[in-house]
Amino acid sequence: MPATTALPPRRRRRTAFSPTAGAALLLAVLAGSGLGVGATTASAAASCDQTDPVLQVSVSAGGDIQSAIDKVADAGGGCVNLAAGTWTLSQSLQMRTGVALNGSGTATVLRGPSTVYDYALITLTGPEPRSDVMVENLKLDGRIPASALTTDPDADNPYSGALGIYFAAFTYDDQDILVKNAEIENTAMGIHIKGAQGVTLDNDDVHDNGIAYWLHNSYLRRVTDVLITHCTMDDSLIGTGLHVAGTSSDITIEDSEFSGNAAHGVNIQDRPQNVTLTDNTFNDNDGDGIMATGDNLVIDGNTTLDNSADGIHTLVGSGSVTHNTSSGNGGLQYDIHGSFTVSDNN
């Protein structure tokens, strides 16, 4: 995985996780539940990306994660800290407003069953809008076998609902979603977020996901105020590294890698507003390195190498394509349509 980096200052949460009057009751309940109560320390608070003291609840290997999430949410929010260990999930973990699910790195593994299933490993439920939800420092393994891949776009795939992270809002936008230091593999789609404002994907390794048409390593739809930084989204079995669609705006994709995907490295469609791709690499994808539309679309300082189609391909929109390096691609190095300033590219 990429090296761990501090969350950029621009990504501050609107509301800090903090105990409410119910926290004392929660501590008493948990003390007798077998879940365990972790100490609130500076390092634990930092692992949940908070500067203020928060309620910390520990779950030992094999413990009941859902009960911890529910009790922390009912108490007003805080962190559920998972020990190293492997959990096989027989149903989705249901995240809730104000809860951070924090593992112990890739030694904390949440995985799907060894038989066919059609639910997301982690999802977000409850009345809309939801806010301040975090998943970090853990590994999700969907355990979908490569043999389950279907290449017919009209075929049904029994694993099509077996996503890694699925956060979807339909009536309102969810607020402030963070997925950080997560490895996600062997799912129908690694990360799927739609209907959200304030989304950060930081230092995530999302690979070998996508087992049917329209399924990708990551898919964001109807999102605004998005930062994707220091991520890798590689080797999607049939889809794109990152697909962005719907009425979206204000998206920054930086210092990340999109390589070896069966479709494009990144596909940005539906002409979003204010999208910046800077200092990323797009290598060895079976489609374009970058396929994009958008107004005020900035493509600057990226490297696209050895993609099967074009290096950088804009379909429509306006903005700039500058300071990029593109070579060895099977189509054009730069296939630019729309009102773009194109300069200083190699």
Coordinates of C-alpha atoms in Angstrom, one line a residue:
M1 CA 0.0 0.0 0.0
P2 CA 1.1 3.6 -0.4
A3 CA 2.9 5.2 2.5
T4 CA 0.6 6.6 5.2
T5 CA 0.1 10.3 5.0
A6 CA -1.6 12.9 7.2
L7 CA -5.0 13.9 6.2
P8 CA -4.8 17.3 4.4
P9 CA -5.9 20.3 6.5
R10 CA -8.7 21.1 4.1
R11 CA -10.6 18.0 5.1
R12 CA -11.9 18.8 8.5
R13 CA -15.1 17.3 9.7
R14 CA -18.1 19.6 10.4
T15 CA -18.8 17.9 13.7
A16 CA -16.3 16.2 16.0
F17 CA -17.2 12.8 17.5
S18 CA -17.9 13.4 21.2
P19 CA -19.6 11.6 24.0
T20 CA -23.1 12.7 25.0
A21 CA -24.8 12.4 28.4
G22 CA -25.5 8.8 27.4
A23 CA -21.8 7.9 27.2
A24 CA -21.5 7.0 30.9
L25 CA -24.4 4.6 30.5
L26 CA -22.9 3.1 27.4
L27 CA -19.6 2.4 29.3
A28 CA -21.5 0.6 32.0
V29 CA -23.4 -1.5 29.4
L30 CA -20.3 -2.4 27.5
A31 CA -18.4 -3.3 30.6
G32 CA -20.7 -6.2 31.0
S33 CA -21.2 -7.1 27.4
G34 CA -17.8 -8.7 26.5
L35 CA -17.1 -6.0 23.9
G36 CA -14.6 -4.3 26.1
V37 CA -13.9 -0.6 26.5
G38 CA -10.7 0.9 25.1
A39 CA -8.9 3.7 26.8
T40 CA -9.3 7.1 25.3
T41 CA -5.7 8.1 24.4
A42 CA -4.1 10.7 22.2
S43 CA -2.9 8.0 19.8
A44 CA -6.4 6.3 19.6
A45 CA -8.0 9.7 19.0
A46 CA -5.5 10.4 16.2
S47 CA -6.3 7.0 14.6
C48 CA -9.9 8.1 14.4
D49 CA -8.8 11.5 12.9
Q50 CA -10.1 13.5 15.8
T51 CA -8.5 16.1 17.9
D52 CA -11.1 16.1 20.7
P53 CA -11.5 13.3 23.2
V54 CA -13.9 10.7 21.9
L55 CA -15.6 7.6 23.1
Q56 CA -13.4 4.6 22.4
V57 CA -14.9 1.1 22.4
S58 CA -12.7 -2.0 21.7
V59 CA -13.9 -5.2 20.0
S60 CA -11.6 -8.2 20.4
A61 CA -11.1 -10.8 17.7
G62 CA -14.4 -12.6 17.0
G63 CA -16.4 -10.0 19.0
D64 CA -19.7 -8.5 18.0
I65 CA -18.9 -5.5 15.8
Q66 CA -22.5 -4.5 15.0
S67 CA -23.5 -4.3 18.7
A68 CA -20.5 -2.0 19.3
I69 CA -21.5 0.2 16.3
D70 CA -25.1 0.5 17.5
K71 CA -24.2 1.3 21.1
V72 CA -21.6 3.9 20.1
A73 CA -24.1 5.5 17.7
D74 CA -26.9 5.5 20.3
A75 CA -24.5 7.3 22.7
G76 CA -23.8 10.1 20.3
G77 CA -20.8 8.9 18.3
G78 CA -17.3 7.7 18.8
C79 CA -14.8 5.1 17.7
V80 CA -15.2 1.3 17.4
N81 CA -11.6 0.0 17.5
L82 CA -11.2 -3.5 16.1
A83 CA -8.4 -5.8 17.3
A84 CA -6.3 -7.9 14.8
G85 CA -8.3 -10.9 13.7
T86 CA -10.5 -12.2 11.0
W87 CA -14.3 -11.8 10.9
T88 CA -16.4 -13.7 8.4
L89 CA -19.5 -11.6 7.9
S90 CA -22.8 -13.4 7.4
Q91 CA -24.6 -10.1 6.7
S92 CA -23.6 -6.4 6.1
L93 CA -22.1 -4.3 8.9
Q94 CA -24.5 -1.4 9.2
M95 CA -22.6 1.9 9.8
R96 CA -24.4 4.8 11.4
T97 CA -24.0 8.5 11.9
G98 CA -21.1 9.6 14.1
V99 CA -19.3 6.2 14.1
A100 CA -15.7 5.5 13.1
L101 CA -14.8 1.9 12.5
N102 CA -11.1 1.7 13.1
G103 CA -9.0 -1.5 12.6
S104 CA -5.5 -2.5 13.5
G105 CA -4.2 -2.3 9.9
T106 CA -4.4 -5.2 7.4
A107 CA -4.2 -7.6 10.4
T108 CA -7.9 -6.7 10.9
V109 CA -9.8 -8.6 8.1
L110 CA -13.5 -8.4 7.4
R111 CA -14.4 -10.9 4.8
G112 CA -17.3 -12.4 2.9
P113 CA -18.4 -16.1 3.3
S114 CA -16.9 -18.8 1.1
T115 CA -20.3 -19.4 -0.5
V116 CA -22.2 -17.2 -2.9
Y117 CA -23.7 -14.0 -1.3
D118 CA -25.1 -10.7 -2.5
Y119 CA -24.7 -8.1 0.3
A120 CA -22.1 -5.4 0.9
L121 CA -19.6 -6.0 3.6
I122 CA -20.0 -2.5 5.1
T123 CA -23.0 -0.3 4.3
L124 CA -24.6 2.9 5.7
T125 CA -28.2 2.8 6.9
G126 CA -30.6 4.9 9.0
P127 CA -32.6 8.0 8.3
E128 CA -31.1 10.4 5.8
P129 CA -29.1 12.5 5.9
R130 CA -26.3 10.6 7.7
S131 CA -23.0 12.2 8.6
D132 CA -19.5 11.8 10.1
V133 CA -18.9 8.2 9.1
M134 CA -15.4 6.7 8.9
V135 CA -13.9 3.4 7.9
E136 CA -10.1 3.1 8.4
N137 CA -7.1 0.9 9.0
L138 CA -8.5 -2.5 8.0
K139 CA -8.8 -5.0 5.1
L140 CA -12.0 -6.1 3.3
D141 CA -11.8 -9.3 1.4
G142 CA -14.9 -10.2 -0.5
R143 CA -13.5 -13.7 -1.4
I144 CA -15.3 -13.7 -4.7
P145 CA -13.4 -16.2 -6.9
A146 CA -12.1 -15.0 -10.3
S147 CA -14.1 -17.8 -11.9
A148 CA -17.3 -15.8 -11.0
L149 CA -16.4 -13.2 -13.6
T150 CA -19.1 -12.6 -16.2
T151 CA -18.2 -10.8 -19.4
D152 CA -21.7 -10.7 -21.0
P153 CA -23.3 -7.3 -20.1
D154 CA -26.7 -8.9 -20.1
A155 CA -25.9 -11.8 -17.8
D156 CA -26.9 -12.0 -14.2
N157 CA -24.1 -12.5 -11.7
P158 CA -25.1 -14.0 -8.3
Y159 CA -22.3 -11.9 -6.6
S160 CA -23.3 -8.6 -8.1
G161 CA -24.5 -7.2 -4.8
A162 CA -21.4 -8.3 -2.9
L163 CA -19.7 -4.9 -2.6
G164 CA -17.0 -3.9 -0.2
I165 CA -18.2 -0.5 1.0
Y166 CA -21.7 0.7 -0.2
F167 CA -22.9 4.0 1.1
A168 CA -26.0 5.3 -0.8
A169 CA -28.3 8.2 -0.1
F170 CA -31.3 9.0 -2.2
T171 CA -33.3 11.7 -0.5
Y172 CA -30.5 13.9 0.9
D173 CA -26.8 13.9 0.6
D174 CA -24.8 12.2 3.3
Q175 CA -22.2 14.4 4.9
D176 CA -18.5 13.8 5.6
I177 CA -17.5 10.3 4.7
L178 CA -13.9 9.1 5.1
V179 CA -12.3 5.8 4.0
K180 CA -8.7 5.8 5.0
N181 CA -5.9 3.2 5.0
A182 CA -8.2 0.5 3.8
E183 CA -7.3 -2.4 1.5
I184 CA -10.3 -3.8 -0.4
E185 CA -10.1 -6.8 -2.7
N186 CA -12.2 -9.5 -4.4
T187 CA -15.5 -7.8 -4.2
A188 CA -18.1 -7.0 -6.8
M189 CA -17.1 -3.3 -6.4
G190 CA -14.7 -2.1 -3.8
I191 CA -16.1 1.3 -2.9
H192 CA -19.5 2.6 -4.1
I193 CA -20.6 6.0 -2.7
K194 CA -23.6 7.9 -4.1
G195 CA -25.4 11.0 -2.8
A196 CA -22.7 12.4 -0.5
Q197 CA -21.0 15.7 0.2
G198 CA -17.5 15.8 1.8
V199 CA -16.0 12.4 0.7
T200 CA -12.3 11.6 1.4
L201 CA -10.5 8.5 0.1
D202 CA -7.0 8.6 1.6
N203 CA -4.3 6.0 1.2
D204 CA -6.6 3.2 0.2
D205 CA -5.5 0.2 -1.8
V206 CA -8.5 -1.0 -3.9
H207 CA -7.7 -3.8 -6.2
D208 CA -9.0 -6.9 -8.0
N209 CA -12.6 -5.8 -7.7
G210 CA -15.4 -5.9 -10.4
I211 CA -16.8 -9.2 -11.6
A212 CA -19.4 -8.0 -14.1
Y213 CA -20.1 -5.1 -16.5
W214 CA -20.8 -1.7 -14.8
L215 CA -18.8 -2.8 -11.7
H216 CA -15.5 -1.2 -11.0
N217 CA -12.8 -0.9 -8.3
S218 CA -14.5 2.3 -7.1
Y219 CA -17.6 4.2 -8.3
L220 CA -18.7 7.6 -7.0
R221 CA -22.1 9.0 -8.1
R222 CA -23.7 12.3 -7.2
V223 CA -20.9 13.5 -5.0
T224 CA -19.5 16.9 -4.2
D225 CA -16.4 18.1 -2.3
V226 CA -14.3 15.0 -2.9
L227 CA -10.7 14.4 -2.2
I228 CA -9.0 11.2 -3.4
T229 CA -5.3 11.2 -2.4
H230 CA -2.5 8.6 -2.2
C231 CA -4.7 5.8 -3.3
T232 CA -4.1 2.8 -5.6
M233 CA -7.0 1.5 -7.7
D234 CA -5.5 -1.3 -9.8
D235 CA -6.4 -4.5 -11.6
S236 CA -10.2 -4.3 -11.8
L237 CA -11.3 -7.6 -13.4
I238 CA -13.7 -6.1 -15.8
G239 CA -14.2 -2.4 -14.9
T240 CA -12.5 0.9 -14.4
G241 CA -10.1 1.9 -11.6
L242 CA -12.4 4.9 -10.7
H243 CA -15.7 5.8 -12.3
V244 CA -17.3 9.2 -11.5
A245 CA -20.8 9.9 -12.7
G246 CA -24.1 11.7 -12.0
T247 CA -24.4 15.4 -11.0
S248 CA -21.0 15.8 -9.3
S249 CA -18.7 18.7 -8.6
D250 CA -15.6 19.9 -6.8
I251 CA -13.5 16.7 -7.0
T252 CA -9.7 16.5 -6.5
I253 CA -7.8 13.3 -7.5
E254 CA -4.1 13.5 -6.7
D255 CA -1.0 11.5 -6.1
S256 CA -2.7 8.2 -6.9
E257 CA -2.3 5.2 -9.2
F258 CA -4.7 3.6 -11.6
S259 CA -3.1 0.7 -13.4
G260 CA -3.9 -2.7 -14.9
N261 CA -7.7 -2.2 -15.0
A262 CA -9.8 -4.0 -17.6
A263 CA -11.4 -0.8 -18.7
H264 CA -10.1 2.8 -18.1
G265 CA -7.8 4.0 -15.4
V266 CA -10.3 6.8 -14.6
N267 CA -13.6 7.6 -16.3
I268 CA -15.3 10.9 -15.4
Q269 CA -18.6 11.3 -17.2
D270 CA -21.8 13.5 -17.1
R271 CA -19.7 16.7 -17.3
P272 CA -19.1 17.5 -13.6
Q273 CA -17.9 20.9 -12.5
N274 CA -14.5 21.7 -11.0
V275 CA -12.5 18.5 -11.3
T276 CA -8.8 18.4 -10.9
L277 CA -6.5 15.4 -11.7
T278 CA -2.9 16.1 -10.7
D279 CA 0.3 14.0 -10.3
N280 CA -1.4 10.7 -10.8
T281 CA -0.2 7.7 -12.8
F282 CA -2.3 5.7 -15.3
N283 CA -0.5 2.7 -16.6
D284 CA -1.4 -0.6 -18.5
N285 CA -5.1 -0.1 -18.5
D286 CA -7.1 -1.9 -21.3
G287 CA -8.9 1.3 -22.1
D288 CA -7.8 5.0 -21.8
G289 CA -5.6 6.1 -19.0
I290 CA -7.9 9.1 -18.5
M291 CA -11.3 9.5 -20.1
A292 CA -13.1 12.6 -18.9
T293 CA -15.7 15.2 -19.5
G294 CA -16.2 18.3 -17.4
D295 CA -16.3 22.1 -17.0
N296 CA -13.2 23.6 -15.4
L297 CA -11.6 20.2 -15.8
V298 CA -7.9 20.5 -14.9
I299 CA -5.6 17.6 -16.0
D300 CA -2.1 18.6 -14.8
G301 CA 1.2 16.7 -14.2
N302 CA -0.1 13.2 -14.7
T303 CA 1.7 10.3 -16.3
T304 CA -0.1 7.9 -18.7
L305 CA 1.9 5.0 -20.1
D306 CA 1.2 1.9 -22.1
N307 CA -2.6 2.0 -21.9
S308 CA -4.3 0.1 -24.7
A309 CA -6.3 3.0 -26.0
D310 CA -5.6 6.8 -25.5
G311 CA -3.4 8.3 -22.9
I312 CA -5.6 11.3 -22.1
H313 CA -9.0 11.5 -23.8
T314 CA -11.5 14.4 -23.2
L315 CA -14.9 14.1 -24.8
V316 CA -16.5 17.4 -24.1
G317 CA -16.1 20.3 -21.7
S318 CA -13.6 23.0 -20.8
G319 CA -10.4 23.4 -18.8
S320 CA -6.7 22.7 -19.3
V321 CA -4.5 19.8 -20.1
T322 CA -0.9 20.8 -19.1
H323 CA 2.4 19.4 -17.9
N324 CA 1.5 15.7 -18.5
T325 CA 3.6 12.9 -19.8
S326 CA 2.0 10.4 -22.1
S327 CA 3.7 7.7 -24.2
G328 CA 3.4 4.1 -25.4
N329 CA -0.4 4.2 -25.4
G330 CA -2.1 2.1 -28.1
G331 CA -4.3 5.0 -29.4
L332 CA -3.5 8.7 -29.3
Q333 CA -1.3 10.1 -26.6
Y334 CA -3.7 13.1 -26.3
D335 CA -7.2 13.0 -27.8
I336 CA -8.7 16.3 -26.7
H337 CA -12.2 17.5 -27.6
G338 CA -13.9 20.5 -26.1
S339 CA -12.5 23.9 -25.1
F340 CA -9.3 23.0 -23.4
T341 CA -6.0 24.8 -23.1
V342 CA -3.3 22.2 -24.1
S343 CA 0.3 23.1 -23.4
D344 CA 3.7 21.8 -22.0
N345 CA 2.8 18.1 -22.4
N346 CA 5.4 15.5 -23.3

